[in-house]
Short mmCIF file of N, CA and C in Angstrom, two decimals:
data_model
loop_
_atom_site.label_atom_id
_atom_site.label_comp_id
_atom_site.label_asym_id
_atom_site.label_seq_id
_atom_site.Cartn_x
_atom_site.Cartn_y
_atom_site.Cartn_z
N UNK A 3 -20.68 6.62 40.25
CA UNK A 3 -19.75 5.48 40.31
C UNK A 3 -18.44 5.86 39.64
N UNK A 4 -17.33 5.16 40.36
CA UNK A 4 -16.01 5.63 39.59
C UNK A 4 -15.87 5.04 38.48
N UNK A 5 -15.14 5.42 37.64
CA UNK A 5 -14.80 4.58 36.38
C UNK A 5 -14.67 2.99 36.10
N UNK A 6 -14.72 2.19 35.77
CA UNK A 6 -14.06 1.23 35.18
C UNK A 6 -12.99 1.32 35.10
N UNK A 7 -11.93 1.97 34.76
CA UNK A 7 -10.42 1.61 35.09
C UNK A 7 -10.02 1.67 36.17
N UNK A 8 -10.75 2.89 37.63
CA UNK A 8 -10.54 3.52 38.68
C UNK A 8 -10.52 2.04 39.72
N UNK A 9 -12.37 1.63 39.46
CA UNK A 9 -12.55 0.26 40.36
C UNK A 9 -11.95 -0.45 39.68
N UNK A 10 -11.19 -1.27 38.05
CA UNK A 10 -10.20 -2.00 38.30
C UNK A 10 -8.85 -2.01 39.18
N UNK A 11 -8.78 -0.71 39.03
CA UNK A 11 -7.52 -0.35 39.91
C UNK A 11 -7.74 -0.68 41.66
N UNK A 12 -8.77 -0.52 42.03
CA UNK A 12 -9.13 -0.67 43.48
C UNK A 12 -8.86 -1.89 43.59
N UNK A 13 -9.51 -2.83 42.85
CA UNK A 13 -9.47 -4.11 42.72
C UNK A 13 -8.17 -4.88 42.99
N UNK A 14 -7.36 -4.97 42.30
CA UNK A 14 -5.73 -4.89 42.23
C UNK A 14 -5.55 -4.48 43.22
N UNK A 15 -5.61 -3.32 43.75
CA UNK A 15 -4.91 -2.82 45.32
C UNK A 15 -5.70 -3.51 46.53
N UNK A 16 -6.88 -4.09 46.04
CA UNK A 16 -7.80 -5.03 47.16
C UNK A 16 -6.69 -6.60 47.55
N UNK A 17 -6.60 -7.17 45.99
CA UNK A 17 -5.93 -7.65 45.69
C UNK A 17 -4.40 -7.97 46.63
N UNK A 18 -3.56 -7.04 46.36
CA UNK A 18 -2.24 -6.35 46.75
C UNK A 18 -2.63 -6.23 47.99
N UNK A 19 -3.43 -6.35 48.85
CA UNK A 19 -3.67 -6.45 50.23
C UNK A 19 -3.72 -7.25 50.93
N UNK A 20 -4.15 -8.42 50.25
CA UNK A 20 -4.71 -9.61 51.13
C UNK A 20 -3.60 -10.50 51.11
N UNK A 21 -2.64 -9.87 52.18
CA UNK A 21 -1.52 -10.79 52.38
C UNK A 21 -1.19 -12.37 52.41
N UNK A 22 -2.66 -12.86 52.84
CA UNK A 22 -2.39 -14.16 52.93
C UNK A 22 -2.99 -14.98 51.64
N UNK A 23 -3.39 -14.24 50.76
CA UNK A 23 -4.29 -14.93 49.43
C UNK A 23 -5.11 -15.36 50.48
N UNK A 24 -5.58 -15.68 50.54
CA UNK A 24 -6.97 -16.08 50.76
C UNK A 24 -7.95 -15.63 50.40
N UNK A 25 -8.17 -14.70 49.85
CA UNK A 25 -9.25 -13.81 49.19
C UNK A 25 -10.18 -13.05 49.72
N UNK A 26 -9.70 -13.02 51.13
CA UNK A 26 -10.21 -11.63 51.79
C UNK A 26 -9.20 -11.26 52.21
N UNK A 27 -9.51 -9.83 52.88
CA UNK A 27 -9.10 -8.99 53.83
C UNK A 27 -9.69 -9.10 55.13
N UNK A 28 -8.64 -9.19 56.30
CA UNK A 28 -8.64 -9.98 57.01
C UNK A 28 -7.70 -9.36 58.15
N UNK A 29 -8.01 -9.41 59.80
CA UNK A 29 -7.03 -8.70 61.26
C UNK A 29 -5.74 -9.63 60.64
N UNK A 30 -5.82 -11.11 59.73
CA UNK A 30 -4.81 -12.29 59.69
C UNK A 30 -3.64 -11.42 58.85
N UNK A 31 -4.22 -10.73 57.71
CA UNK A 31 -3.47 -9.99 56.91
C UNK A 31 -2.81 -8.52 57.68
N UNK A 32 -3.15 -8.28 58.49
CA UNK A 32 -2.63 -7.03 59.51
C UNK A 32 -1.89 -7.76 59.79
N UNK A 33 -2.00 -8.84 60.39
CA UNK A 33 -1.26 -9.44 61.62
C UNK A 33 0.08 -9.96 60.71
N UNK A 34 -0.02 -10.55 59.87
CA UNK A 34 1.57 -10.93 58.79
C UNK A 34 1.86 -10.01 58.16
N UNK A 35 1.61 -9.02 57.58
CA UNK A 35 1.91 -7.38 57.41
C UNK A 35 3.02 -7.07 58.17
N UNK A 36 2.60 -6.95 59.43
CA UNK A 36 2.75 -5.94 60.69
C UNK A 36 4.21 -6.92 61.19
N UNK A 37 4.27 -8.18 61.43
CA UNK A 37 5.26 -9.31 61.91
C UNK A 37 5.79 -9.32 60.92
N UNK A 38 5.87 -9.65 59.97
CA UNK A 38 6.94 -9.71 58.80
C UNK A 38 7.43 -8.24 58.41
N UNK A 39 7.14 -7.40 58.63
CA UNK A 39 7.42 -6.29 58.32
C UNK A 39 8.17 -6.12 58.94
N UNK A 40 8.52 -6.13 60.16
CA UNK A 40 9.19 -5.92 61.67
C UNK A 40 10.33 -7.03 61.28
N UNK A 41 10.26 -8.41 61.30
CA UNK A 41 11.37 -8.97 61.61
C UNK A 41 12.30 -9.08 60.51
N UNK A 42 11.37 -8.72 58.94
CA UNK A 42 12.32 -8.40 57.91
C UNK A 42 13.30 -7.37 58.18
N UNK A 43 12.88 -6.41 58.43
CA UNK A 43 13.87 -5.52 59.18
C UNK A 43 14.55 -5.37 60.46
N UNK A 44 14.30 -6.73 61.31
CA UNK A 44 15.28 -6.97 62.28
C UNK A 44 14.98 -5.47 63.49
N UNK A 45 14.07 -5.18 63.45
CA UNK A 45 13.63 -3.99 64.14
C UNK A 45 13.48 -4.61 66.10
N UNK A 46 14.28 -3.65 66.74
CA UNK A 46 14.47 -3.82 68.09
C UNK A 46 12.91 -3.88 68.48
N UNK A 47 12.50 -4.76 69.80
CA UNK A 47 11.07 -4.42 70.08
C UNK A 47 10.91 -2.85 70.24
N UNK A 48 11.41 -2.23 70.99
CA UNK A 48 10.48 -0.76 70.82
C UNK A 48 10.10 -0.34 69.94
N UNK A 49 10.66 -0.46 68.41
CA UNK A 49 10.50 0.12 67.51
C UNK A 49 9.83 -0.84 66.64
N UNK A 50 9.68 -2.17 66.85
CA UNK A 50 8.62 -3.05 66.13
C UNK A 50 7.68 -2.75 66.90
N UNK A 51 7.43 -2.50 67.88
CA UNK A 51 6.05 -2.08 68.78
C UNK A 51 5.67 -0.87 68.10
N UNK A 52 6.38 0.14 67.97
CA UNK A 52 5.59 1.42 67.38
C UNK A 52 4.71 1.27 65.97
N UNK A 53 6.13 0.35 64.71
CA UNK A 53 5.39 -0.45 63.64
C UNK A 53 4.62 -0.37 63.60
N UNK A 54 4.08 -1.42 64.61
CA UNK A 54 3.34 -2.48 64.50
C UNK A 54 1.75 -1.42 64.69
N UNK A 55 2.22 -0.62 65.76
CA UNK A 55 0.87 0.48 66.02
C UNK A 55 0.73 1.12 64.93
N UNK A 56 1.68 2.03 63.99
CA UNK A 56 1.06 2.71 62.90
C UNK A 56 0.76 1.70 62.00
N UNK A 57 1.18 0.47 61.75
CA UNK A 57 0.63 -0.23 60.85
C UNK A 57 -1.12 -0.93 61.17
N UNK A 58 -1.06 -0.44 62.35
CA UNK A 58 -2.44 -1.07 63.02
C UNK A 58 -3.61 -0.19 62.56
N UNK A 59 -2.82 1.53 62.92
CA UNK A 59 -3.72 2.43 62.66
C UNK A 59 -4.08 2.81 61.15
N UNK A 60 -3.12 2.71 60.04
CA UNK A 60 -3.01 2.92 59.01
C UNK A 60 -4.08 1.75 58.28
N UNK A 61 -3.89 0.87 58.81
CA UNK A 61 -5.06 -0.38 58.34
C UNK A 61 -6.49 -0.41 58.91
N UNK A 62 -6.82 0.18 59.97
CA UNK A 62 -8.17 0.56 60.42
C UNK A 62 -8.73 1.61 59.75
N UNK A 63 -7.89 2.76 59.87
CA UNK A 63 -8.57 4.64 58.95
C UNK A 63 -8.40 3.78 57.61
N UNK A 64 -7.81 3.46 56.76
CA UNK A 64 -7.62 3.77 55.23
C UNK A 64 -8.50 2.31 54.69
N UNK A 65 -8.49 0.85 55.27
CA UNK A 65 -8.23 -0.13 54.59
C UNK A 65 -9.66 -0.45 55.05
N UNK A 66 -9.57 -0.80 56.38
CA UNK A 66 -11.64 -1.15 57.12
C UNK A 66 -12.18 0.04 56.91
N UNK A 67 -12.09 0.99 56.91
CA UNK A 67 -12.50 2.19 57.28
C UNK A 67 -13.95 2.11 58.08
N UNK A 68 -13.63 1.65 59.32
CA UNK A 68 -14.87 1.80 59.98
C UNK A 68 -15.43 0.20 60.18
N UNK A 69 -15.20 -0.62 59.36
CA UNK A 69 -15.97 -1.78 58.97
C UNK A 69 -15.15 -2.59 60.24
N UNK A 70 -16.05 -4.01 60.52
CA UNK A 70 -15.07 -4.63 61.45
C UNK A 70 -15.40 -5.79 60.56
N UNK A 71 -14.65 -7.17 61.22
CA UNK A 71 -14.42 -8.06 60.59
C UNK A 71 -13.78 -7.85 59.19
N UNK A 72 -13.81 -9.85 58.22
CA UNK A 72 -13.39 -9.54 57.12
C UNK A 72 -13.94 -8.57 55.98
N UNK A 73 -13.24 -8.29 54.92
CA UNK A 73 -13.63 -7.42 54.09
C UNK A 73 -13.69 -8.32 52.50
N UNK A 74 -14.70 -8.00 52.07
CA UNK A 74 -14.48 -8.48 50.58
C UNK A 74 -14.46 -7.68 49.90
N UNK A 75 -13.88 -8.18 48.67
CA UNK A 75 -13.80 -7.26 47.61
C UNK A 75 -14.43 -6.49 47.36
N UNK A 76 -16.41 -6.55 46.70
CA UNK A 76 -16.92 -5.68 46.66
C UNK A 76 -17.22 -5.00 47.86
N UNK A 77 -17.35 -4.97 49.34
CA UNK A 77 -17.35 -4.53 50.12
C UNK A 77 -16.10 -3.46 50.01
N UNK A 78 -14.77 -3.66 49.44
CA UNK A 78 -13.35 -2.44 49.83
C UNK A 78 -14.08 -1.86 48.76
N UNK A 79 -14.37 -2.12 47.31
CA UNK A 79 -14.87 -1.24 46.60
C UNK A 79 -16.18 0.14 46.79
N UNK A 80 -16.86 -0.88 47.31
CA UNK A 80 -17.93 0.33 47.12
C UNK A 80 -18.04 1.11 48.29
N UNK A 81 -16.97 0.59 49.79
CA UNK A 81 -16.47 1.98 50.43
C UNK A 81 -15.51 2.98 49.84
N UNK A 82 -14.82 2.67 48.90
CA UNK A 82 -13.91 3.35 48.41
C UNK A 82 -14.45 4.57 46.88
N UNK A 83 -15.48 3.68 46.59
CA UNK A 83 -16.35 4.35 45.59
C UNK A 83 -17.66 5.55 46.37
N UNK A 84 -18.08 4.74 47.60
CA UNK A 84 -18.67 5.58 48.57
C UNK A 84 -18.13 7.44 48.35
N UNK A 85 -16.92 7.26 49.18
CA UNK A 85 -15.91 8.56 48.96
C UNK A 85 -15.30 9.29 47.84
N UNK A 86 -15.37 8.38 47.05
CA UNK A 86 -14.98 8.93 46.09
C UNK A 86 -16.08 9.91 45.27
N UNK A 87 -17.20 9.25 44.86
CA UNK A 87 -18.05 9.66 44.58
C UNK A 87 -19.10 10.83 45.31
N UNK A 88 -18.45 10.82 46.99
CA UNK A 88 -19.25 11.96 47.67
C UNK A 88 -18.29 13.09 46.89
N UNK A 89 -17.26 13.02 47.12
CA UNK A 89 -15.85 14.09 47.30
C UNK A 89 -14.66 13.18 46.30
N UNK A 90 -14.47 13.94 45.64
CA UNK A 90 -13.22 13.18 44.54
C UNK A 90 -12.21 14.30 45.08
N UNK A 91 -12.07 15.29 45.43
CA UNK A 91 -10.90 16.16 46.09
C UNK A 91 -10.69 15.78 47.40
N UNK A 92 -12.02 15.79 47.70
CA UNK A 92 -11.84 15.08 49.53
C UNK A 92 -10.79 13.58 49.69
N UNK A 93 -10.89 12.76 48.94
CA UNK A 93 -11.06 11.12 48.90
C UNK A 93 -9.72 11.15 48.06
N UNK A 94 -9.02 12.43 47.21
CA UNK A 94 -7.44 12.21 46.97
C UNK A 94 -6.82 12.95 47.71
N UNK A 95 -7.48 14.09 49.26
CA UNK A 95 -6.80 14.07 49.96
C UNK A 95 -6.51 13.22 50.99
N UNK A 96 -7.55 12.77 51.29
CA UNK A 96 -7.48 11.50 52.03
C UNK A 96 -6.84 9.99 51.68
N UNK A 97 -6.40 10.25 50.58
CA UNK A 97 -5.65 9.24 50.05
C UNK A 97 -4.21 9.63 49.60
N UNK A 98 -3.97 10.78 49.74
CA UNK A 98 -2.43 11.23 49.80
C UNK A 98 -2.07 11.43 51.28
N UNK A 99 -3.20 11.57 52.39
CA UNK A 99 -2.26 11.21 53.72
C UNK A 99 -2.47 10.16 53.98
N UNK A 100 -3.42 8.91 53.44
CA UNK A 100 -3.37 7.28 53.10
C UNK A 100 -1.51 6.57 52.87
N UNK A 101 -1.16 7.26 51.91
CA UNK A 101 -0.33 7.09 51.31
C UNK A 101 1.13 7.78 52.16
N UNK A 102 0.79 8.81 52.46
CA UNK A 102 2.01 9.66 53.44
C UNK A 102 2.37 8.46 54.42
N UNK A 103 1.31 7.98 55.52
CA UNK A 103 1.03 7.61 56.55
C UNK A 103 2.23 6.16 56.35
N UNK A 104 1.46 5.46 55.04
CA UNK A 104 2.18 4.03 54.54
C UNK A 104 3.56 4.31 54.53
N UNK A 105 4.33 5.20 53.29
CA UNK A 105 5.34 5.22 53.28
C UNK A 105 6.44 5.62 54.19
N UNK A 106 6.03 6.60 55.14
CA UNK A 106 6.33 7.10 56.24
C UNK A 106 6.86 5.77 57.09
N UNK A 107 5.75 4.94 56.95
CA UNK A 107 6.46 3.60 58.27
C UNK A 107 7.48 2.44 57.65
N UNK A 108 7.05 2.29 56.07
CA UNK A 108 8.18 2.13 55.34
C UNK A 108 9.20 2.50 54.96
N UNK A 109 9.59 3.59 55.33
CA UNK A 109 10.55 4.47 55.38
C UNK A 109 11.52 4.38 56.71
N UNK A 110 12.21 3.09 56.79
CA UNK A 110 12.52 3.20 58.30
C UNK A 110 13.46 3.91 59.27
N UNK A 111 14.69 4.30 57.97
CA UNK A 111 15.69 5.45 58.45
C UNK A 111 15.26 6.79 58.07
N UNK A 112 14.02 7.36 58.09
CA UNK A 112 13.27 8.50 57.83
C UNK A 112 14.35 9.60 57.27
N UNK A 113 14.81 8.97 56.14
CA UNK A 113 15.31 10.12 55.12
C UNK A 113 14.54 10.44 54.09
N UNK A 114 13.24 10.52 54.42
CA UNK A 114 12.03 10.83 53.50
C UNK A 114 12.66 10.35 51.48
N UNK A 115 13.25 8.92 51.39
CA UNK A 115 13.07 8.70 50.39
C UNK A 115 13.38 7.22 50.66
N UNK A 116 12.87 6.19 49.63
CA UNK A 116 12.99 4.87 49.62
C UNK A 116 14.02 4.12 48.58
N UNK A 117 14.46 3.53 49.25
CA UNK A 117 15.50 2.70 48.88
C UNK A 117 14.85 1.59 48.34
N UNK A 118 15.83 0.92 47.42
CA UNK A 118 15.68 -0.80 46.95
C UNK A 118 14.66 -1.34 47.75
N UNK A 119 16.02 -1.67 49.31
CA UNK A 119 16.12 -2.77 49.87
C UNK A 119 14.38 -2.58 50.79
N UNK A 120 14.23 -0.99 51.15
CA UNK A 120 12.69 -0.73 51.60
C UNK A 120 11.75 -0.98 51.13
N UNK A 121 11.74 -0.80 49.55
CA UNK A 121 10.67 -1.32 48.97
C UNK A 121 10.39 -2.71 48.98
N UNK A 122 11.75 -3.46 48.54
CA UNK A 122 11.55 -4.92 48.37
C UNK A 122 10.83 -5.33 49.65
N UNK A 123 11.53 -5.43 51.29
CA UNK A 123 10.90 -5.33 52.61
C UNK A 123 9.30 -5.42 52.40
N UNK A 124 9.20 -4.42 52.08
CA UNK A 124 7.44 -3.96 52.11
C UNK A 124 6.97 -4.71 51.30
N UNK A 125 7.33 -5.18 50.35
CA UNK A 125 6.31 -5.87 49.57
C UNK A 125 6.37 -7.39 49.69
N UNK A 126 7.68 -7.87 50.20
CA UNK A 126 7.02 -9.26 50.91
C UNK A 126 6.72 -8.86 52.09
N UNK A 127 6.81 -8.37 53.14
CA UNK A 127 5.47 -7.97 53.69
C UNK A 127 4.37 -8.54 53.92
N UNK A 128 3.92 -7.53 52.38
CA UNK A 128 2.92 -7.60 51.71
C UNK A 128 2.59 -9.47 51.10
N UNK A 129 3.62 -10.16 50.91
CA UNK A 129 2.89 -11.24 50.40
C UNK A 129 3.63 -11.46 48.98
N UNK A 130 4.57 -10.45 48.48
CA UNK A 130 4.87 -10.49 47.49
C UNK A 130 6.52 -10.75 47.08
N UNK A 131 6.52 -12.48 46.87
CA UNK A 131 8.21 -12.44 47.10
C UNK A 131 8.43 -12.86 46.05
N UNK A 132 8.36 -12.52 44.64
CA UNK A 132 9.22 -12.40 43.97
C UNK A 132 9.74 -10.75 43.53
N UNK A 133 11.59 -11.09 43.74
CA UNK A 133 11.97 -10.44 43.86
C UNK A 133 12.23 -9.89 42.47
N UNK A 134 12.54 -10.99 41.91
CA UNK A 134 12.83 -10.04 40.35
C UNK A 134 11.49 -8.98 40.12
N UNK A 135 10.36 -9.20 39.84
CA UNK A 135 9.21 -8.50 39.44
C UNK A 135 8.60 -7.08 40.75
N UNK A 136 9.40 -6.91 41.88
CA UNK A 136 9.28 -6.31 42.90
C UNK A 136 10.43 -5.18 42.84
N UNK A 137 11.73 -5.49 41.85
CA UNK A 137 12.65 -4.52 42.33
C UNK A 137 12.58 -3.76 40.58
N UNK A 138 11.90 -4.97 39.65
CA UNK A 138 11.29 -4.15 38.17
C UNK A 138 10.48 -3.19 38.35
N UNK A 139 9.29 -3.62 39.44
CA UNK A 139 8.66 -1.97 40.05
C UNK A 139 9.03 -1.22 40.77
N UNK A 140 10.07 -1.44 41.79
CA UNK A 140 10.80 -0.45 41.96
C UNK A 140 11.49 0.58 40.81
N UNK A 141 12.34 -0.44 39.81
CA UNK A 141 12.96 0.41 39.04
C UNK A 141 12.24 1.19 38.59
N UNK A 142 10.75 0.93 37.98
CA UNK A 142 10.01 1.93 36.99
C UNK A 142 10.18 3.52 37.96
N UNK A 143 10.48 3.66 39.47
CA UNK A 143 10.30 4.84 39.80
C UNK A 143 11.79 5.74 39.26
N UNK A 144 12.59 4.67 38.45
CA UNK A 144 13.86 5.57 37.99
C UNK A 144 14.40 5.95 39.08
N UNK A 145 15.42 5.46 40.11
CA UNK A 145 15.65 5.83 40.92
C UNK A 145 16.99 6.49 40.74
N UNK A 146 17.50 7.50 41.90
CA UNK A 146 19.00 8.49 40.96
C UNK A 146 20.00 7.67 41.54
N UNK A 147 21.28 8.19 41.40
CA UNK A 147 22.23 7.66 40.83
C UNK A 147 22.46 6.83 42.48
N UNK A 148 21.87 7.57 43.61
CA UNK A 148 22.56 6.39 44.58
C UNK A 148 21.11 5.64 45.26
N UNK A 149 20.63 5.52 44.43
CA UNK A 149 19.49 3.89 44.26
C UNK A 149 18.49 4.28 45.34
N UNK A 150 18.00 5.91 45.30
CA UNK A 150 17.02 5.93 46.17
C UNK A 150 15.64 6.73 45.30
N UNK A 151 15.18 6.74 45.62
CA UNK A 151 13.66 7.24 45.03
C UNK A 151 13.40 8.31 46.06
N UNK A 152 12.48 9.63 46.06
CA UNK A 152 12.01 10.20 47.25
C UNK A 152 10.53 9.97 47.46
N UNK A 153 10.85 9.96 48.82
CA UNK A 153 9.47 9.82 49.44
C UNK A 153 8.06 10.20 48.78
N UNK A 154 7.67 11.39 48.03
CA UNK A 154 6.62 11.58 47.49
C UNK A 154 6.74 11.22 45.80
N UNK A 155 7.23 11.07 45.57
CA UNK A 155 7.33 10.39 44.08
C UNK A 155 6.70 8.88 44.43
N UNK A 156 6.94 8.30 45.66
CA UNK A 156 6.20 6.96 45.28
C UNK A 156 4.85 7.53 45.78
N UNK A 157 5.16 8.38 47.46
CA UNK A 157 3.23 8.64 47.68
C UNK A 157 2.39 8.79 46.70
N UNK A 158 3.09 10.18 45.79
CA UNK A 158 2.10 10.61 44.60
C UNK A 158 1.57 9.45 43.49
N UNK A 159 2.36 8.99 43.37
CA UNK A 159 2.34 7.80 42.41
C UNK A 159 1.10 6.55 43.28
N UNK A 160 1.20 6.32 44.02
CA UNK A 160 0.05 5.19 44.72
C UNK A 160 -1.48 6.37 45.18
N UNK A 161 -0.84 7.70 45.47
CA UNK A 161 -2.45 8.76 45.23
C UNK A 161 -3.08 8.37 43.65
N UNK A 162 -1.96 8.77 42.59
CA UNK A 162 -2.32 8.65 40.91
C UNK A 162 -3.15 7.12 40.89
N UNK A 163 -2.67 6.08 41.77
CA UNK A 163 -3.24 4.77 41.13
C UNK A 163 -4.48 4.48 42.26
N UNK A 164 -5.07 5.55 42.90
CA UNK A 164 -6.28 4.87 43.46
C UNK A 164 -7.25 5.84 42.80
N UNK A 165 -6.64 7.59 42.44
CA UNK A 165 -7.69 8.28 42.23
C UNK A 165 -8.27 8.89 40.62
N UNK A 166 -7.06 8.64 39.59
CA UNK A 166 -6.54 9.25 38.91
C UNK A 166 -7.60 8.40 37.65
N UNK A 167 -8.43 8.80 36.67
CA UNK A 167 -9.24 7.89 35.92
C UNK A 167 -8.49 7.90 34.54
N UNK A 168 -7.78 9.32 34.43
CA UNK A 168 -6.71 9.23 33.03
C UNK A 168 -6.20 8.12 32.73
N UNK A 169 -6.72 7.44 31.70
CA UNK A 169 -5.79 6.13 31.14
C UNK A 169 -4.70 6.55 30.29
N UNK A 170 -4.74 7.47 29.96
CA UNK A 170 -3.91 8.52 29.09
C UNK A 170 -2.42 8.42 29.59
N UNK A 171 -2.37 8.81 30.96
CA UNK A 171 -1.50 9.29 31.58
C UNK A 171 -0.58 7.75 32.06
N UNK A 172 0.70 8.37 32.22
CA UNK A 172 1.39 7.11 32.80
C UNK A 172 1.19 6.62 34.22
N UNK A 173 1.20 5.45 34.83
CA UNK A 173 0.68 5.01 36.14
C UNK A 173 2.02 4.38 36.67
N UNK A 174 2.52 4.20 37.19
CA UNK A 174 3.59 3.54 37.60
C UNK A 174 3.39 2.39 38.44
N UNK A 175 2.72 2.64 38.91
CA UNK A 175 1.90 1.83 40.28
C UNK A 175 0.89 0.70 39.15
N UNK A 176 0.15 1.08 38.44
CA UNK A 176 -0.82 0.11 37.55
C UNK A 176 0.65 -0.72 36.47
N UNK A 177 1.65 -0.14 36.00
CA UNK A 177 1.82 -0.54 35.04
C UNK A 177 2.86 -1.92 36.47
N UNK A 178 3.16 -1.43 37.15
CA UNK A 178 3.97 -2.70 38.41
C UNK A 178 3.16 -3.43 38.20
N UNK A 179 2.09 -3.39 38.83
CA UNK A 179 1.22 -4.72 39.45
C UNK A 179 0.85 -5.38 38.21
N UNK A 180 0.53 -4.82 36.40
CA UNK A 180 0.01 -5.50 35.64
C UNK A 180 1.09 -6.17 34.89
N UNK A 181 2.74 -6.00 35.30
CA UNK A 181 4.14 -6.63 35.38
C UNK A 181 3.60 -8.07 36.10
N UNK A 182 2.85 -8.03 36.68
CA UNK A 182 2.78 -9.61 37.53
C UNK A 182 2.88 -9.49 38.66
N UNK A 183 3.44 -8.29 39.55
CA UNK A 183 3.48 -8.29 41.05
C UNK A 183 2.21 -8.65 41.79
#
């Protein structure tokens, strides 16, 4: 079994998923994900159609993995503990192209680094509109002088907060969400 800090952390990102509160995971939470994602960004249909597909696929491989219908909590956990526990190298590579895959479609002018205004996007999205406490986790990634972050500094950072059991170590991703996001 993974740690106690590891499955709190899952938890939180179970959490951080379920777009609609409702307290599962849910096609409902794809489905306002995937539409709000798109029209926050004013995205032409061709290119909200593509979205909408990697956001489709990215939520079947990483999030159901396999499972149909809703998902509960302990259900995302103990698939996620499943893998982890077969393969802990396997299950943070598979969770750094988890993570590639995400930011990649959040990334919409593919200059392989994220901006403010991308992050903020994504995380109401996600369900999450306050903005003050959304662009405070942005900031923690220290972004340089012309307000962008790169692309694997956040991947690595959301790999560190699903796989990483060091409490030791700084989290960027744990210390956001326990900000209140």
């Amino acid at each position: 079994m993974a740690s106690n800090y590891v499955v709190g952390k899952w938890k939180t990102w179970y959490k951080a998923l379920d777009v609609n509160h409702d307290g599962k995971i849910s096609m409902e939470d794809v489905e306002e994900s995937r539409s709000k994602f798109s029209d926050l960004h004013h995205l032409d249909p061709k290119k909200a159609k593509m979205v909408k597909d990697n956001f489709q696929t990215w939520w079947d491989k990483y999030i159901f993995r396999g499972q149909t219908g809703d998902i509960s909590e302990a259900q995302f956990v103990e698939a996620l503990n499943k893998d982890y526990v077969k393969n802990k190298e396997g299950f943070k590579k598979e969770m750094l192209d988890c993570f590639n895959m995400f930011f990649d479609v959040i990334d919409t002018n593919k200059d392989r680094s994220i901006s403010d205004q991308e992050f903020l996007i994504a995380f109401r999205a996600y369900g999450h509109e306050n903005v003050a406490l959304d662009t405070s986790f942005f900031n923690k990634y220290k972004p340089d002088k012309t307000g962008l972050v790169p692309l694997m500094d956040i991947v690595n950072s959301w790999v560190q907060f699903v796989c990483d059991d060091d409490e030791s170590k700084r989290d960027v991703v744990n210390e956001g969400f326990a900000s209140g996001v």
